[in-house]
C-alpha positions as a printed Julia matrix, in Angstrom:
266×3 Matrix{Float64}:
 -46.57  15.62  -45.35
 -47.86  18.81  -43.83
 -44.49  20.49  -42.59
 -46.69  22.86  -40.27
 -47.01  20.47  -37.79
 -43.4   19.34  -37.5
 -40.06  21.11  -36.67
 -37.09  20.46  -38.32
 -33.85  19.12  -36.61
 -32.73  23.19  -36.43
 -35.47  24.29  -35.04
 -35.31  21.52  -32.32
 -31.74  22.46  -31.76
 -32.5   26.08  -31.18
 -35.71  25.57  -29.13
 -33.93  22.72  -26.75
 -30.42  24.41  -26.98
 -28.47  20.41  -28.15
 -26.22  20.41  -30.86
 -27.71  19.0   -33.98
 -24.54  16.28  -33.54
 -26.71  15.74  -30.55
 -29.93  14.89  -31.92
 -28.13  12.89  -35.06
 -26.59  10.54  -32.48
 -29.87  10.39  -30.4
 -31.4    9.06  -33.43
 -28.54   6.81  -34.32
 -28.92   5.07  -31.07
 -32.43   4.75  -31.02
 -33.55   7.03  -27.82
 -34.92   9.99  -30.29
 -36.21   9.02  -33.67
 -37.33  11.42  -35.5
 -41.46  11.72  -36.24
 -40.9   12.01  -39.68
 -38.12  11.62  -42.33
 -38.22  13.01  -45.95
 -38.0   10.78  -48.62
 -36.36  12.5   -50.66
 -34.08  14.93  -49.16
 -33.37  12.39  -45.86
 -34.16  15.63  -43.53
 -35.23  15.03  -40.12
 -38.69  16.07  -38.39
 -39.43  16.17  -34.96
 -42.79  16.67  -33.49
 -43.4   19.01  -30.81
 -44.63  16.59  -28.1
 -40.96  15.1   -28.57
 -39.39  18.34  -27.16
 -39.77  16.82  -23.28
 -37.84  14.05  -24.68
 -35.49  15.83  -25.55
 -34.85  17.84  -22.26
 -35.15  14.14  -20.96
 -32.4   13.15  -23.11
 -30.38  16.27  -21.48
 -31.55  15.48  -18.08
 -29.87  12.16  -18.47
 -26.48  13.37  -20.4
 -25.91  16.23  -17.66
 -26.44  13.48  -14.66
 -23.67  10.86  -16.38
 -26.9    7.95  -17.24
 -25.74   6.73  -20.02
 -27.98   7.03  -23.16
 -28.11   3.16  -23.49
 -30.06   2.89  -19.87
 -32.01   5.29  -21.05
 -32.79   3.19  -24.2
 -33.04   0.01  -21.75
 -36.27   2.1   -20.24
 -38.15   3.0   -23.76
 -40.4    0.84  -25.17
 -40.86   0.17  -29.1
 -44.08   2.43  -29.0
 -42.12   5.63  -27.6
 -43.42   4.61  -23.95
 -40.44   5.47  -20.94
 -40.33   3.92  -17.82
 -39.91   7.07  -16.07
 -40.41   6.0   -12.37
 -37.4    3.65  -13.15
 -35.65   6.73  -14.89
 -36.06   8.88  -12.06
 -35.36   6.3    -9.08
 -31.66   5.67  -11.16
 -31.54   9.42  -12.13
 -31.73  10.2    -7.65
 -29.02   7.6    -7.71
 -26.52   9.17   -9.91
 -27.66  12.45   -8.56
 -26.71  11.6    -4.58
 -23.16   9.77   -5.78
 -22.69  13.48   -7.4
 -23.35  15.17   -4.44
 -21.28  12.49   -1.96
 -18.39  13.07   -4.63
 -18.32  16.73   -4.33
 -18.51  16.79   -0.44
 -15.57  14.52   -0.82
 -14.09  16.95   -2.35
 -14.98  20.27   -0.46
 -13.73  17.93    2.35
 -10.81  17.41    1.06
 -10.19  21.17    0.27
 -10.82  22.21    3.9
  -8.64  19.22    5.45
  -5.75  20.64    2.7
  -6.19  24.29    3.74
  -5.96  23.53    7.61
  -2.93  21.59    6.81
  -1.92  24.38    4.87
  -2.1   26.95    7.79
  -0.22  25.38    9.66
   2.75  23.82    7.61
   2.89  27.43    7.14
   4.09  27.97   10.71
   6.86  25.49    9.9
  10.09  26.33    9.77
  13.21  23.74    8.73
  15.34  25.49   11.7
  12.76  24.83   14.18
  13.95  22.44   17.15
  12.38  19.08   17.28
   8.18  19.05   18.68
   6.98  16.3    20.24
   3.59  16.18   18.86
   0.39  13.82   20.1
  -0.95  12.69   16.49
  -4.42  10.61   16.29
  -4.55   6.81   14.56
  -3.6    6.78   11.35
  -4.02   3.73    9.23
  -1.58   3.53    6.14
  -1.71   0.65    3.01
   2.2   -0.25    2.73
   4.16  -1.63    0.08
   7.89  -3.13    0.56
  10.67  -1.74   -0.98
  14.59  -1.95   -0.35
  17.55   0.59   -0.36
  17.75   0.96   -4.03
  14.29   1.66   -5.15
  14.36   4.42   -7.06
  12.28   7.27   -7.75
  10.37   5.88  -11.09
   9.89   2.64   -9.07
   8.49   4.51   -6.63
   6.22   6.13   -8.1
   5.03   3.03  -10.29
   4.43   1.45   -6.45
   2.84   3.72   -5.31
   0.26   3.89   -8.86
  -0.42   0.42   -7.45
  -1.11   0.83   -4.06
  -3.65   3.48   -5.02
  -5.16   0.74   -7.15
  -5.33  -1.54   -4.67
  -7.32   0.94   -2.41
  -9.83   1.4    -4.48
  -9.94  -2.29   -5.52
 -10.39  -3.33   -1.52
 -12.84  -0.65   -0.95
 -11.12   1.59    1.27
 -10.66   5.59    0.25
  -7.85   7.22    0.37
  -6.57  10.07    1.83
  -4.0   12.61   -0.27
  -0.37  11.63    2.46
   1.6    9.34    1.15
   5.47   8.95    2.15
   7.83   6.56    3.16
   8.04   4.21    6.72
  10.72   2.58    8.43
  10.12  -0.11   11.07
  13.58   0.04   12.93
  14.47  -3.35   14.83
  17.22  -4.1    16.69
  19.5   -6.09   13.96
  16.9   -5.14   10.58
  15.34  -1.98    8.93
  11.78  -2.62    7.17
  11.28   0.21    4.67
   7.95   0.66    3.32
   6.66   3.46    0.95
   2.49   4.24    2.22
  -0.76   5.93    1.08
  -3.0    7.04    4.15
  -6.43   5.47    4.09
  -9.62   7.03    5.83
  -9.98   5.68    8.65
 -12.34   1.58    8.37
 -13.35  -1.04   10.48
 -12.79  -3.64    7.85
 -10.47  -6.51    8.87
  -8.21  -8.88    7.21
  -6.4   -6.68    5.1
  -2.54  -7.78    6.02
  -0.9   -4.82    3.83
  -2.43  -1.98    5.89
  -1.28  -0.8     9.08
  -2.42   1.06   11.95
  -0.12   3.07   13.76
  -1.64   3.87   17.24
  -2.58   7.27   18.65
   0.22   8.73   20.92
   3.03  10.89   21.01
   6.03  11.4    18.34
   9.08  13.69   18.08
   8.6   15.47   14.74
  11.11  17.32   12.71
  10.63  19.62    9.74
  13.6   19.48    7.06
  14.41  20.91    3.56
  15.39  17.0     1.63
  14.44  13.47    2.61
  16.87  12.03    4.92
  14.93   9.18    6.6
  18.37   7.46    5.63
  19.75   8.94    8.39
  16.84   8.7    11.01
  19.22   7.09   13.69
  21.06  10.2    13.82
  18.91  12.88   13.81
  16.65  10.53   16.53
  20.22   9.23   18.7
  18.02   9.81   22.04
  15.54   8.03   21.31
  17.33   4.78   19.11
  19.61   4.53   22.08
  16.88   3.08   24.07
  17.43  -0.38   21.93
  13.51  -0.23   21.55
  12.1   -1.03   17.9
  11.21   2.47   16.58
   8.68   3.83   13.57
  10.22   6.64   11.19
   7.43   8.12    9.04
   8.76  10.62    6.07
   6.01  12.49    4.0
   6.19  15.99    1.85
   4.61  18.76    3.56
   2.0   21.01    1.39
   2.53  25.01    1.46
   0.77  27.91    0.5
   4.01  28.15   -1.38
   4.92  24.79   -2.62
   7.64  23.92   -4.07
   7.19  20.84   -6.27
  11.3   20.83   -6.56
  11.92  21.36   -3.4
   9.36  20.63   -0.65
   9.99  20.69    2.88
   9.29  17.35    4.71
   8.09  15.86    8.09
  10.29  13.3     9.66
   7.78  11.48   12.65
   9.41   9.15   14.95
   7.77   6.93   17.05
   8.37   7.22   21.24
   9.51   4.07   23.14
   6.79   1.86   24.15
   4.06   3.17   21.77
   4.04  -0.19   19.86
């Protein structure tokens, strides 16, 4: 073998910047096999013109393609399909960006909410407030449902977002459907707004006006009496209870929004 023609696996690691790890597991795999292998002391050798498969290899690893797609597109000769590569390597590459907008909006809708929660105070009289649709995924629960049960529920109705399809938003609470002889409690996740239909477990509570109150503990328990004006209509009323996010949050102590419904919205 003339070694002048062929780099070994350090040199490769050095010139490409992958772990040698890396290129062992490439070649355990079967998407980089090395050019050459010694007979005697099992070393690797790469040639040069597999360098730009390498930084294909990285391409692929630093996009999330997994290395077996990649092997799906290689031939036995060494040939890649590489317009098939690139059209699933734009794919990956514009879910990536969709993901972080997702995220940057979900940083600017939390630091507008932030600003002004921050305005809030517990002693503040009651607002009325007009609020835009909202559409929530519900789950039952009774009286007694405690806080681990609660939190396994609500594990599920995250799962069953993402199952239907819908996204999620980051509110979730509880919700009360006051009647005149029955309270329906719920326990929510907001969903993004949709247009999809059929789904019996979400709800959409209309646009409109609510009185909202800002308090220091959950006491949707005692909705009736911190709401007397407007239960003494008779009228079947919505309670909505959800933490509200600070610049300073509390995780042990959080303040929370109490939203009741006006007469004659539903």
């Amino acid at each position: 073998m003339r070694k002048g023609i062929y780099l070994s696996i350090g040199e490769v690691s050095k010139l490409t910047g992958t772990h040698i790890k890396s290129l062992r597991y490439y070649d355990k795999i079967g998407v980089l096999k090395p050019a050459y292998i010694d007979p005697d002391t099992r070393y690797r050798y790469y040639d040069f013109s597999q360098l730009k498969l390498v930084d294909i290899i990285q391409f692929c690893v630093e996009l999330g393609i997994p290395l077996r797609k990649l092997n799906e597109l290689m031939e036995k000769d060494g040939l890649i399909h590489l317009t098939q590569l690139l059209e699933v390597s734009k794919e990956m590459a514009e879910t990536k960006i969709r993901t972080i907008q997702d995220g940057l909006n979900f940083i600017d809708d939390l630091q507008l909410e932030i600003q002004q929660n921050d305005q809030i105070s517990p002693y503040d009289p009651p607002n009325r407030i007009d609020f835009p649709d909202i559409y929530y995924m519900l789950e039952p629960i009774t009286e007694s449902t405690d806080e681990k049960e609660f939190y396994l529920k609500l594990r599920g109705l995250y799962a069953a977002v993402a199952k239907q399809g819908y996204k999620s938003g980051y509110k979730f609470g509880l919700l009360y459907r006051f009647r005149t002889n029955a309270v329906e409690r719920y326990q929510f996740i907001d969903i993004l707004p949709t247009t999809k239909n059929g789904a019996k477990d979400i709800i959409k509570i209309p646009a409109g006006p609510y009185i909202v109150r800002h308090i220091q503990e959950s006491r949707i328990e005692k909705a009736k009496e911190l709401f007397a004006e407007i239960f003494k209509t008779g009228q079947d009323v919505i309670v909505v209870e959800t933490e509200l996010v600070t610049g300073l949050y509390n995780a042990e102590r959080p303040l929370y929004e109490l939203r009741c419904s006006v007469p004659d919205l539903f």
